[in-house]
PDB file of C-alpha atoms in Angstrom:
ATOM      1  CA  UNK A   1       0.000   0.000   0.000  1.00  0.00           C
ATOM      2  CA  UNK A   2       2.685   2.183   0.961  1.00  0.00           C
ATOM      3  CA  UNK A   3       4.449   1.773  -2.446  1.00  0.00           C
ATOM      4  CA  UNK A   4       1.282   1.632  -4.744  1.00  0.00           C
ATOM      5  CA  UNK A   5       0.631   5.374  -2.880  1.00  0.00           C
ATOM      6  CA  UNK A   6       4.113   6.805  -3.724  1.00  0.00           C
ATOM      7  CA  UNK A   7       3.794   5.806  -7.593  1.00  0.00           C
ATOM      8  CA  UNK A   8       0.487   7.358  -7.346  1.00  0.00           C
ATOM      9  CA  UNK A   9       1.406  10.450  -6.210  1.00  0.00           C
ATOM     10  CA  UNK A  10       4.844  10.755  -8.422  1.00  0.00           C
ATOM     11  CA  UNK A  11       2.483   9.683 -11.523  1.00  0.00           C
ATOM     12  CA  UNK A  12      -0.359  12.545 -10.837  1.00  0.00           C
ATOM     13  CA  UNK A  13       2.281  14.936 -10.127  1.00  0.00           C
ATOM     14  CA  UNK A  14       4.217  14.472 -13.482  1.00  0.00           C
ATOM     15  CA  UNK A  15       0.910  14.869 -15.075  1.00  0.00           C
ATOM     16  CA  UNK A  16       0.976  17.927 -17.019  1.00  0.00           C
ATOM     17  CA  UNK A  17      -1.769  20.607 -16.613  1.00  0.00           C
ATOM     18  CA  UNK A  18      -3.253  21.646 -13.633  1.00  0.00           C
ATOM     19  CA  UNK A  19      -1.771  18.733 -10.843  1.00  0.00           C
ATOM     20  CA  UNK A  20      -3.095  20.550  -8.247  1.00  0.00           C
ATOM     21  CA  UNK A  21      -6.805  19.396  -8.936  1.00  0.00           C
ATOM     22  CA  UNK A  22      -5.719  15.810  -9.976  1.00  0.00           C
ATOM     23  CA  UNK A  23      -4.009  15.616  -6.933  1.00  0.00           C
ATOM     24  CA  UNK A  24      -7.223  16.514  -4.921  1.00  0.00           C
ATOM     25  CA  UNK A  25      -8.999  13.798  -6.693  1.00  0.00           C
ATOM     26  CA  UNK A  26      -6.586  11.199  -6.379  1.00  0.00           C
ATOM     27  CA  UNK A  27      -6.925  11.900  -2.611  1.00  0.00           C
ATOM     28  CA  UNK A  28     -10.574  12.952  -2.613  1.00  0.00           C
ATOM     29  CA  UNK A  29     -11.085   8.935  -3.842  1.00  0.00           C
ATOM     30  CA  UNK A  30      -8.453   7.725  -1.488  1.00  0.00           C
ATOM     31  CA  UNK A  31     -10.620   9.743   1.469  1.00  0.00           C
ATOM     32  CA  UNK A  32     -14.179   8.257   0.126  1.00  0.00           C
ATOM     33  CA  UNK A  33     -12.780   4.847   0.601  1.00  0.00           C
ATOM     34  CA  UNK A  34     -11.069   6.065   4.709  1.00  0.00           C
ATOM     35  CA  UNK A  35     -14.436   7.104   5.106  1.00  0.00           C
ATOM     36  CA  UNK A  36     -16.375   3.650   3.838  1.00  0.00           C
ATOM     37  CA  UNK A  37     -13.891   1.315   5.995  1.00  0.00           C
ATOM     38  CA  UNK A  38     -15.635   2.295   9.169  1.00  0.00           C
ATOM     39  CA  UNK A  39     -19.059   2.683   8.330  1.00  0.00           C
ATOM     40  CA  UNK A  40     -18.749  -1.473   7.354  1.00  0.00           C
ATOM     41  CA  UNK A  41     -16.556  -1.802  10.721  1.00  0.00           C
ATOM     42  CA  UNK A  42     -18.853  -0.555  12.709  1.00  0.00           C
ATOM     43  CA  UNK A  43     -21.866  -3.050  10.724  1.00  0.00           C
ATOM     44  CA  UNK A  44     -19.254  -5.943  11.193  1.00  0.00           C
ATOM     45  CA  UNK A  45     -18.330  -5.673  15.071  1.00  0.00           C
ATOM     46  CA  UNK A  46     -22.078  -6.215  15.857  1.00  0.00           C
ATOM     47  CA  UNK A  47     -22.064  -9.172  14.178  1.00  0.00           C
ATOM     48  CA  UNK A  48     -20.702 -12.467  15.991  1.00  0.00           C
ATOM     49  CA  UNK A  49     -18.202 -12.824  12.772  1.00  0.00           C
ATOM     50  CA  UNK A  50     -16.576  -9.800  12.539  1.00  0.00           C
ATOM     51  CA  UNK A  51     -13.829 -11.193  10.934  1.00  0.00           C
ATOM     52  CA  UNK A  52     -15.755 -11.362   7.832  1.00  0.00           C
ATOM     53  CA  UNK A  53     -14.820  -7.518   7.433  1.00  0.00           C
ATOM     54  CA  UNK A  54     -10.979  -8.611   5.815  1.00  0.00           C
ATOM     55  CA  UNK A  55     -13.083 -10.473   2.722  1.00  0.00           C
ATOM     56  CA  UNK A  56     -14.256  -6.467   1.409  1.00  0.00           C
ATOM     57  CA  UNK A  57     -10.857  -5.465   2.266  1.00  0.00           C
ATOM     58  CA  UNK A  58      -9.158  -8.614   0.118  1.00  0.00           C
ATOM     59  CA  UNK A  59     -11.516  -7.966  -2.405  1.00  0.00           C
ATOM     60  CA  UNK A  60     -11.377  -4.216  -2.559  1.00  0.00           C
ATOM     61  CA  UNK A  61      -7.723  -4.726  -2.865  1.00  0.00           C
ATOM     62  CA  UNK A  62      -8.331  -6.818  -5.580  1.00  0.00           C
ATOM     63  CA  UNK A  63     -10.183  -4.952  -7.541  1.00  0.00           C
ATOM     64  CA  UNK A  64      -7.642  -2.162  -7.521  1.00  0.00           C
ATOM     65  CA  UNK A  65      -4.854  -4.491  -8.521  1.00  0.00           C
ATOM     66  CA  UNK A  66      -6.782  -5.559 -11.612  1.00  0.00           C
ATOM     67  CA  UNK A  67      -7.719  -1.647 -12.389  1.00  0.00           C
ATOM     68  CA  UNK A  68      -4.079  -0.695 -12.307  1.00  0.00           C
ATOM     69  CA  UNK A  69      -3.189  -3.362 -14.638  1.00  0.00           C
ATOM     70  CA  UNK A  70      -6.190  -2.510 -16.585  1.00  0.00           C
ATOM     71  CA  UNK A  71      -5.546   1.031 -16.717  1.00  0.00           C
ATOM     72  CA  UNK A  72      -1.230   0.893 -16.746  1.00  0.00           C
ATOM     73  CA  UNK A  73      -0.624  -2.072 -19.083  1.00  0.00           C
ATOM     74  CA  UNK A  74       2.986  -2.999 -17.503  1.00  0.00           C
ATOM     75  CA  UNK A  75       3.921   0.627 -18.889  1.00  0.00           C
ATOM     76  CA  UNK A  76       6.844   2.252 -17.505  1.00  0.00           C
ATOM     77  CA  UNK A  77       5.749   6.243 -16.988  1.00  0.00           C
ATOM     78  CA  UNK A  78       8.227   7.217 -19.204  1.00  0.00           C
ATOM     79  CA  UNK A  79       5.826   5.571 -22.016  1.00  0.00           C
ATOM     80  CA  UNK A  80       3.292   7.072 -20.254  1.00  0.00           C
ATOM     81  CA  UNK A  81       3.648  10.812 -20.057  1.00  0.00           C
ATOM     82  CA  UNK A  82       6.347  12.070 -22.395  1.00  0.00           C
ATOM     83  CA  UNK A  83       7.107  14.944 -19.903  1.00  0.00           C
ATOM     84  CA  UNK A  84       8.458  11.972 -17.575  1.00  0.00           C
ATOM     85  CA  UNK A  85      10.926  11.045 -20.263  1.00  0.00           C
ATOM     86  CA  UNK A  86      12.365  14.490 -20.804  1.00  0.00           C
ATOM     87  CA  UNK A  87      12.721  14.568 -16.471  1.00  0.00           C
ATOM     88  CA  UNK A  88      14.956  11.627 -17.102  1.00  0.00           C
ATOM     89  CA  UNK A  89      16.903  12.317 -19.795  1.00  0.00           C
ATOM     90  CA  UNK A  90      17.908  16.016 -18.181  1.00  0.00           C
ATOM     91  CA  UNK A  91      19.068  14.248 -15.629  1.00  0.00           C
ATOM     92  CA  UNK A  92      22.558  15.307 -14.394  1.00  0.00           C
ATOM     93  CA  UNK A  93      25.734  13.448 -14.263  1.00  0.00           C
ATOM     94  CA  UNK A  94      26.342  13.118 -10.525  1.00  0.00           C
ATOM     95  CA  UNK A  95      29.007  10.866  -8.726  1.00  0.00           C
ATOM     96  CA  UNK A  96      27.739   8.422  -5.869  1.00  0.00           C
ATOM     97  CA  UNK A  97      24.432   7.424  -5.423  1.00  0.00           C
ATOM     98  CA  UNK A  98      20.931   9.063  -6.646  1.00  0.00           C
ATOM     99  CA  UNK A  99      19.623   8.378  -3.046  1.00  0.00           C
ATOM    100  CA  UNK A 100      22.575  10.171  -1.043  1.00  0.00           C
ATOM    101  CA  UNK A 101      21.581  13.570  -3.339  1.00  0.00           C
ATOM    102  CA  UNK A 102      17.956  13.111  -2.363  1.00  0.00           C
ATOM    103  CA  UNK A 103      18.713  12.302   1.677  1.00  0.00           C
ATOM    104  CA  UNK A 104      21.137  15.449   1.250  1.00  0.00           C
ATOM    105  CA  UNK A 105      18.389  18.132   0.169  1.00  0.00           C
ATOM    106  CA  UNK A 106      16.464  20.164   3.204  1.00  0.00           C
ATOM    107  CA  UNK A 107      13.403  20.564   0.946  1.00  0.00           C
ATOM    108  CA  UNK A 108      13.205  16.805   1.153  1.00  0.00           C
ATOM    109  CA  UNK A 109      13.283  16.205   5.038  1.00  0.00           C
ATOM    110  CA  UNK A 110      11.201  19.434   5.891  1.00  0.00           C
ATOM    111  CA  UNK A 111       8.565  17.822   3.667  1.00  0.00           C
ATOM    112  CA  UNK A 112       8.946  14.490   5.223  1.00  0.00           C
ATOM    113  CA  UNK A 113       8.602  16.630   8.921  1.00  0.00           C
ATOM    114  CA  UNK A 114       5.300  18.374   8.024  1.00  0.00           C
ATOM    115  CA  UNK A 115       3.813  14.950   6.656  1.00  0.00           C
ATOM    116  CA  UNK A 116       5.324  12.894   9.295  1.00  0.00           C
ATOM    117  CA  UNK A 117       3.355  15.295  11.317  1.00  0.00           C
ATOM    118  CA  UNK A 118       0.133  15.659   9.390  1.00  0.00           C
ATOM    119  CA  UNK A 119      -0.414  11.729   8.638  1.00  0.00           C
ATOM    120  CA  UNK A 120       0.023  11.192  12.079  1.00  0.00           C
ATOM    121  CA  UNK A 121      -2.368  13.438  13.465  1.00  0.00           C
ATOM    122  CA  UNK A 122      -5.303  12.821  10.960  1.00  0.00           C
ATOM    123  CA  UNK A 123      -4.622   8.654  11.331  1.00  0.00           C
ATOM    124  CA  UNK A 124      -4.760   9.585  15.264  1.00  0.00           C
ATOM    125  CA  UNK A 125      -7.954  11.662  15.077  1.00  0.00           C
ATOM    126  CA  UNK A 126      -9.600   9.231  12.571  1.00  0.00           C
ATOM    127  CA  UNK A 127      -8.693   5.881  15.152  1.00  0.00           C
ATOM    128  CA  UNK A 128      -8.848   7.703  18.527  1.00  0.00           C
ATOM    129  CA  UNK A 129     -11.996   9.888  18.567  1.00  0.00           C
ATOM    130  CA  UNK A 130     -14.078   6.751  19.073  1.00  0.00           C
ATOM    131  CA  UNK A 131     -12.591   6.036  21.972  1.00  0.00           C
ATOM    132  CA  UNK A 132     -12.680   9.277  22.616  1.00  0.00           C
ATOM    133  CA  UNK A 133     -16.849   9.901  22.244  1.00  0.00           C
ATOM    134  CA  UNK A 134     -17.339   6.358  23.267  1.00  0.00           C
ATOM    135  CA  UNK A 135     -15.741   6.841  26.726  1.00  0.00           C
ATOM    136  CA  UNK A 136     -16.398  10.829  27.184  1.00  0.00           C
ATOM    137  CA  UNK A 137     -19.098  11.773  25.853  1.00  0.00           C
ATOM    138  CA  UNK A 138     -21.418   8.174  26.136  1.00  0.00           C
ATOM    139  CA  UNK A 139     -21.349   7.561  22.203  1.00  0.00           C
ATOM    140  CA  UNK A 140     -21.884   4.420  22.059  1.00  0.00           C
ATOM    141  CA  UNK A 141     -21.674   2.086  19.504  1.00  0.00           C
ATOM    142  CA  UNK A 142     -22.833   5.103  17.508  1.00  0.00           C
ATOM    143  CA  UNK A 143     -19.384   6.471  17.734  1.00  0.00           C
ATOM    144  CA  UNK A 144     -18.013   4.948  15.217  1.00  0.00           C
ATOM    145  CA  UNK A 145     -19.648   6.981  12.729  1.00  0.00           C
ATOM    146  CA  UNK A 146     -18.266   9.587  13.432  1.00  0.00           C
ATOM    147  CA  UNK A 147     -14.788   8.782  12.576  1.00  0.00           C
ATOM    148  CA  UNK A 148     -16.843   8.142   9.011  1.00  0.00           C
ATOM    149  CA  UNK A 149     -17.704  11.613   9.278  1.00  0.00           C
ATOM    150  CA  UNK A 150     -13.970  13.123   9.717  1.00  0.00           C
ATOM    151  CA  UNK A 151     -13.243  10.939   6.811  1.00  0.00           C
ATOM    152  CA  UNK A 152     -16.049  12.594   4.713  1.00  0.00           C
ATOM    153  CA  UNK A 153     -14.272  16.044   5.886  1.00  0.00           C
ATOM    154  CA  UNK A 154     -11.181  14.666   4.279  1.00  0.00           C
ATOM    155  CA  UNK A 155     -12.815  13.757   0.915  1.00  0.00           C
ATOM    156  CA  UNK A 156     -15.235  16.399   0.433  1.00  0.00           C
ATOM    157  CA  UNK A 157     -12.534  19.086   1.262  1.00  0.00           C
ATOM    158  CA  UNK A 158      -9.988  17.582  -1.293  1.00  0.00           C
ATOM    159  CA  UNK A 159     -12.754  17.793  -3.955  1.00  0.00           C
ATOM    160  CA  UNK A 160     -14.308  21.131  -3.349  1.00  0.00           C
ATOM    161  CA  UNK A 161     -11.479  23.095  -1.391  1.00  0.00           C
ATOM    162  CA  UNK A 162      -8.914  22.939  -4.353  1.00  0.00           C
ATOM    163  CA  UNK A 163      -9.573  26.011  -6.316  1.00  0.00           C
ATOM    164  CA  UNK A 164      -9.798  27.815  -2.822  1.00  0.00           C
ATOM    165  CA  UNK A 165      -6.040  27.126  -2.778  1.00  0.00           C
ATOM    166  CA  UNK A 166      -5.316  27.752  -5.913  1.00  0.00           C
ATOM    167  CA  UNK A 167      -6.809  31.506  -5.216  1.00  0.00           C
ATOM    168  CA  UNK A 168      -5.187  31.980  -1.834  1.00  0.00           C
ATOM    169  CA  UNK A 169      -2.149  30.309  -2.877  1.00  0.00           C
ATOM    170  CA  UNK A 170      -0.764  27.171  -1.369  1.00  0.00           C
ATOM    171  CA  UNK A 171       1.476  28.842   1.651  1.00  0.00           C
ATOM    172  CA  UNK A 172      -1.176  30.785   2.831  1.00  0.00           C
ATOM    173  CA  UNK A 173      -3.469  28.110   2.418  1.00  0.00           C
ATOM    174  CA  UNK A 174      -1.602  25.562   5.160  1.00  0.00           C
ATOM    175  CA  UNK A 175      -1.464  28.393   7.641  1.00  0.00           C
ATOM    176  CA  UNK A 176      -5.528  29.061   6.881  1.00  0.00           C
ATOM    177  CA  UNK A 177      -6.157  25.318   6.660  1.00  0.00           C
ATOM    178  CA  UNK A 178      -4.044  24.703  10.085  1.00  0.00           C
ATOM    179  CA  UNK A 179      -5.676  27.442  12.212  1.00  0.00           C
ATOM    180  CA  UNK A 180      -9.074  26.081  11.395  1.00  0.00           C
ATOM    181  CA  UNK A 181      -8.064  23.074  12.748  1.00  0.00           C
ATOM    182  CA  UNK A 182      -6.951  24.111  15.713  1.00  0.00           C
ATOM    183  CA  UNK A 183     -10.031  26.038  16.123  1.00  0.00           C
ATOM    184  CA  UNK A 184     -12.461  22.966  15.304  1.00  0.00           C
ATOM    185  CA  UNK A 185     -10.257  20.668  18.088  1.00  0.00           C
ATOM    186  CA  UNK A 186     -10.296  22.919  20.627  1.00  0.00           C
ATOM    187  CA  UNK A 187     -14.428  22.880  20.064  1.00  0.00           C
ATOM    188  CA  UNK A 188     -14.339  18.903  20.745  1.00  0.00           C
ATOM    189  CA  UNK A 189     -12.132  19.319  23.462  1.00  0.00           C
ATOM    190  CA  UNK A 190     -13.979  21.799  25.470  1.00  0.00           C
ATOM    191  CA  UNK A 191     -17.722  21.466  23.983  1.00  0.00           C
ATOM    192  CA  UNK A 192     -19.344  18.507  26.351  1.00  0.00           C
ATOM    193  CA  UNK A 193     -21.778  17.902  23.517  1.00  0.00           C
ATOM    194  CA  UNK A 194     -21.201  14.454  21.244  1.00  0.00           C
ATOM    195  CA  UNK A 195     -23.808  16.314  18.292  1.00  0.00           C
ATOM    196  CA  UNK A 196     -21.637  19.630  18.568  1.00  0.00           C
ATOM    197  CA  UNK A 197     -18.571  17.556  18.332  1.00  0.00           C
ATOM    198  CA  UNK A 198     -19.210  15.153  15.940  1.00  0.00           C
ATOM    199  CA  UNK A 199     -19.911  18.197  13.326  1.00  0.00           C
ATOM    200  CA  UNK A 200     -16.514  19.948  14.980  1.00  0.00           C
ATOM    201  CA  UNK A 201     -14.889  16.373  14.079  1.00  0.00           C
ATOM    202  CA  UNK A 202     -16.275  16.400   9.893  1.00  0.00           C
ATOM    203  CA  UNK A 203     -14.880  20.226  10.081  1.00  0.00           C
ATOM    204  CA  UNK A 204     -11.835  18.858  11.146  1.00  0.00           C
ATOM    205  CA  UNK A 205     -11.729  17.077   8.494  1.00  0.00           C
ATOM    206  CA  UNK A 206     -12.784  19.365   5.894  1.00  0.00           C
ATOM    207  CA  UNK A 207      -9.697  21.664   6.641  1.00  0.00           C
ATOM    208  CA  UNK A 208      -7.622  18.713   6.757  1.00  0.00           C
ATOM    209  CA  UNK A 209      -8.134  17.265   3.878  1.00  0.00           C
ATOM    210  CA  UNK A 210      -6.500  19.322   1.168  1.00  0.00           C
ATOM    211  CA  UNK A 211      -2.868  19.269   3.022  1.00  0.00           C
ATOM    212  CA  UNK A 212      -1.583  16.148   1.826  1.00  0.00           C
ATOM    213  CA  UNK A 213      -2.530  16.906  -1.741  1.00  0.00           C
ATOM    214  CA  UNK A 214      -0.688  20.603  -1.379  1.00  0.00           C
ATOM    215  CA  UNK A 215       2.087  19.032   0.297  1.00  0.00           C
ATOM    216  CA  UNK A 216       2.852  16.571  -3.080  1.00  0.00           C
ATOM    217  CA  UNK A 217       2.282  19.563  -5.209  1.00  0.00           C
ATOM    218  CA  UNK A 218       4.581  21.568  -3.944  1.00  0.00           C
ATOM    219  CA  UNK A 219       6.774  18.637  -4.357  1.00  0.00           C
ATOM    220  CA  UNK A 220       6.075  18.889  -8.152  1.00  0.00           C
ATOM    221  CA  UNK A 221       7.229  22.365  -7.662  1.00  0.00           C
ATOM    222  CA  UNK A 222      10.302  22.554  -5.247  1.00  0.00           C
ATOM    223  CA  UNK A 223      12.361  19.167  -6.453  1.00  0.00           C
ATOM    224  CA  UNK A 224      14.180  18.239  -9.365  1.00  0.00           C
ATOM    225  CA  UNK A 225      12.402  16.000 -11.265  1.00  0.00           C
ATOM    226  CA  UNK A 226      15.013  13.569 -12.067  1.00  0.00           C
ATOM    227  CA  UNK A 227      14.662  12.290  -8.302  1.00  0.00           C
ATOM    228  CA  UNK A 228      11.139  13.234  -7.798  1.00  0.00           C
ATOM    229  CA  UNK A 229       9.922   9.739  -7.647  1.00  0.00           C
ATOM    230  CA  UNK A 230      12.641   8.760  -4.667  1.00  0.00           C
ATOM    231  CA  UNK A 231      11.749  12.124  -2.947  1.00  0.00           C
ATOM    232  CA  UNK A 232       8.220  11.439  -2.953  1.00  0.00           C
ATOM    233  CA  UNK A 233       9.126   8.008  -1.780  1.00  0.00           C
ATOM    234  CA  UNK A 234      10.403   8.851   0.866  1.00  0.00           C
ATOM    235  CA  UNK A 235       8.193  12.029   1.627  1.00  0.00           C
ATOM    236  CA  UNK A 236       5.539   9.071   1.485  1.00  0.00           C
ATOM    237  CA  UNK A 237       7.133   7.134   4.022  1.00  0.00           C
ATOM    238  CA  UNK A 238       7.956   9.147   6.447  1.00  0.00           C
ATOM    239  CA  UNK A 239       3.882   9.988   6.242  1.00  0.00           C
ATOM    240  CA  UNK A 240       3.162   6.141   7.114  1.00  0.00           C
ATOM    241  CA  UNK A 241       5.692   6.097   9.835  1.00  0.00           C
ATOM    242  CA  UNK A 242       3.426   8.779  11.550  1.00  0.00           C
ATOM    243  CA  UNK A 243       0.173   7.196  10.949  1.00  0.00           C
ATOM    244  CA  UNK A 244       1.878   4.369  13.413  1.00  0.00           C
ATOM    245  CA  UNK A 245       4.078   6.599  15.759  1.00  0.00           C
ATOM    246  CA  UNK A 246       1.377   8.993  16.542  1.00  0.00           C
ATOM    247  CA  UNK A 247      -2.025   6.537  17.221  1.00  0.00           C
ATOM    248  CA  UNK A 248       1.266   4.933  19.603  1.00  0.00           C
ATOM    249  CA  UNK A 249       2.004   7.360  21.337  1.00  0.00           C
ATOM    250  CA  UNK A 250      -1.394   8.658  22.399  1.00  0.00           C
ATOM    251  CA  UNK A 251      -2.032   5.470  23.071  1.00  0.00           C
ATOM    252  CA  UNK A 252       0.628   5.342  25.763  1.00  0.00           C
ATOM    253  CA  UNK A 253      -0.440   8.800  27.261  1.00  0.00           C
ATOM    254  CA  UNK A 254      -4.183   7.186  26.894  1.00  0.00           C
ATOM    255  CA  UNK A 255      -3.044   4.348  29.075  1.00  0.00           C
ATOM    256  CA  UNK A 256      -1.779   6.464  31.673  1.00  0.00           C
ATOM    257  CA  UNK A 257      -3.385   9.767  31.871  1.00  0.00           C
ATOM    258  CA  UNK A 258      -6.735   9.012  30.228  1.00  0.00           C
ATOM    259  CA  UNK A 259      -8.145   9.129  26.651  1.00  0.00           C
ATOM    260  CA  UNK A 260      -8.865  13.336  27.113  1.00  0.00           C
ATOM    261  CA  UNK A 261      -5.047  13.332  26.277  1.00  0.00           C
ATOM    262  CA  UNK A 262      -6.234  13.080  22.473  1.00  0.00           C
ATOM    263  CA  UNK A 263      -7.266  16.514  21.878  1.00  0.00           C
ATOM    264  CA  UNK A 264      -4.675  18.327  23.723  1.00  0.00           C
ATOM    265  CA  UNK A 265      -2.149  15.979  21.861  1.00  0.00           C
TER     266      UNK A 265
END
């Protein structure tokens, strides 16, 4: 999974046109199918064979293996889009290896921080605030929609909140994007009121979304393209070590100081 979404998001960035937009929809699909997962979750755990739950997964996963081969052919992107080609052939003659140049660039890691950082959170807000509601606020079973509902944030605002960046521009649009965030947490954390917060959670959501998609972009933008794929590799990576250092952690705090360490965190 990890490498089939760091050859999607080197392909749709290489794309030429306006990336920023295909970007949104590549994650605006990957978002519709975050937001799906629980909503048959929550169906499955009330049922005495939960289990059953891995068969859509194997055969979701299945589906999009046989769509990519539909779609790609066993084409390299080079045959692909032509711009791809042109990346490679520019490329310079360098001594040592094409990895050491890409581990040596600041644009690279300070990428890798800020979605290191952002996976993490939105994996630990999309997981936690069951438990969260559940435990807090007396969701209920019932809480588990709501972690459908921060998903749906995510997807609708990578569809709709794209030319919104484009207008404000994408710098300006992180800061924007990242104070309404903080605004819509500190409602959950402070508003006793599972209705209030469940909406607070979707807005959370909403704001979130378009990050990751700005954050490749500017990728597009910022690195040569002879290593872009690598970069974004790794960018990528570093992304999916959060998603499993973050839930971690707070789970850890959780244990010890109670699950109302997930907002502050």
């Amino acid at each position: 999974m990890a490498l089939h979404n760091a050859q999607c998001n080197t392909f749709t960035a290489m794309l030429p046109g306006n990336s920023t937009s295909a970007m949104g929809m590549l994650h605006g699909f990957y978002g519709i199918g975050a937001m799906a997962a629980p909503l048959a979750a929550t169906q499955f755990a009330q049922f005495s064979h939960w289990s059953y739950f891995y068969f859509i997964s194997m055969g979701l996963a299945t589906c999009s293996l046989l769509s990519s081969l539909y779609a790609f052919r066993l084409q390299r992107m080079e045959e692909l889009i032509p711009q791809a080609s042109d990346a490679a052939d520019s490329e310079p003659l360098i001594q040592g290896n094409k990895y050491k140049m890409i581990l040596g660039m600041k644009q690279v890691h300070l990428l890798a921080a800020f979605t290191l950082v952002y996976v993490g959170a939105e994996v630990t807000i999309g997981g936690w605030i069951v438990t969260f509601l559940d435990q807090l606020r007396s969701g209920g079973p019932s809480a588990g929609y709501v972690s459908s509902g921060f998903f749906g944030g995510i997807t609708v605002g990578r569809f709709i909140l794209w030319p919104v960046t484009d207008w404000i521009g994408k710098r300006r649009s992180i800061y924007i994007y990242g104070v309404l965030a903080i605004i819509f947490e500190i409602v959950v954390w402070r508003v006793p009121n599972i209705v209030t917060d469940a909406v607070a959670v979707a807005l959370v959501g909403l704001v979130l979304g378009p990050l990751y998609p700005i954050v490749m972009n500017v990728s597009a933008e910022v690195l040569p393209r002879w290593i872009l794929a690598g970069s974004i590799g790794f960018v990528a990576s570093l992304g999916q070590m959060g998603s499993a250092l973050f839930p971690f952690l707070t789970g850890v705090l959780a244990t010890s100081h109670g699950v109302q360490v997930l907002q502050p965190l």
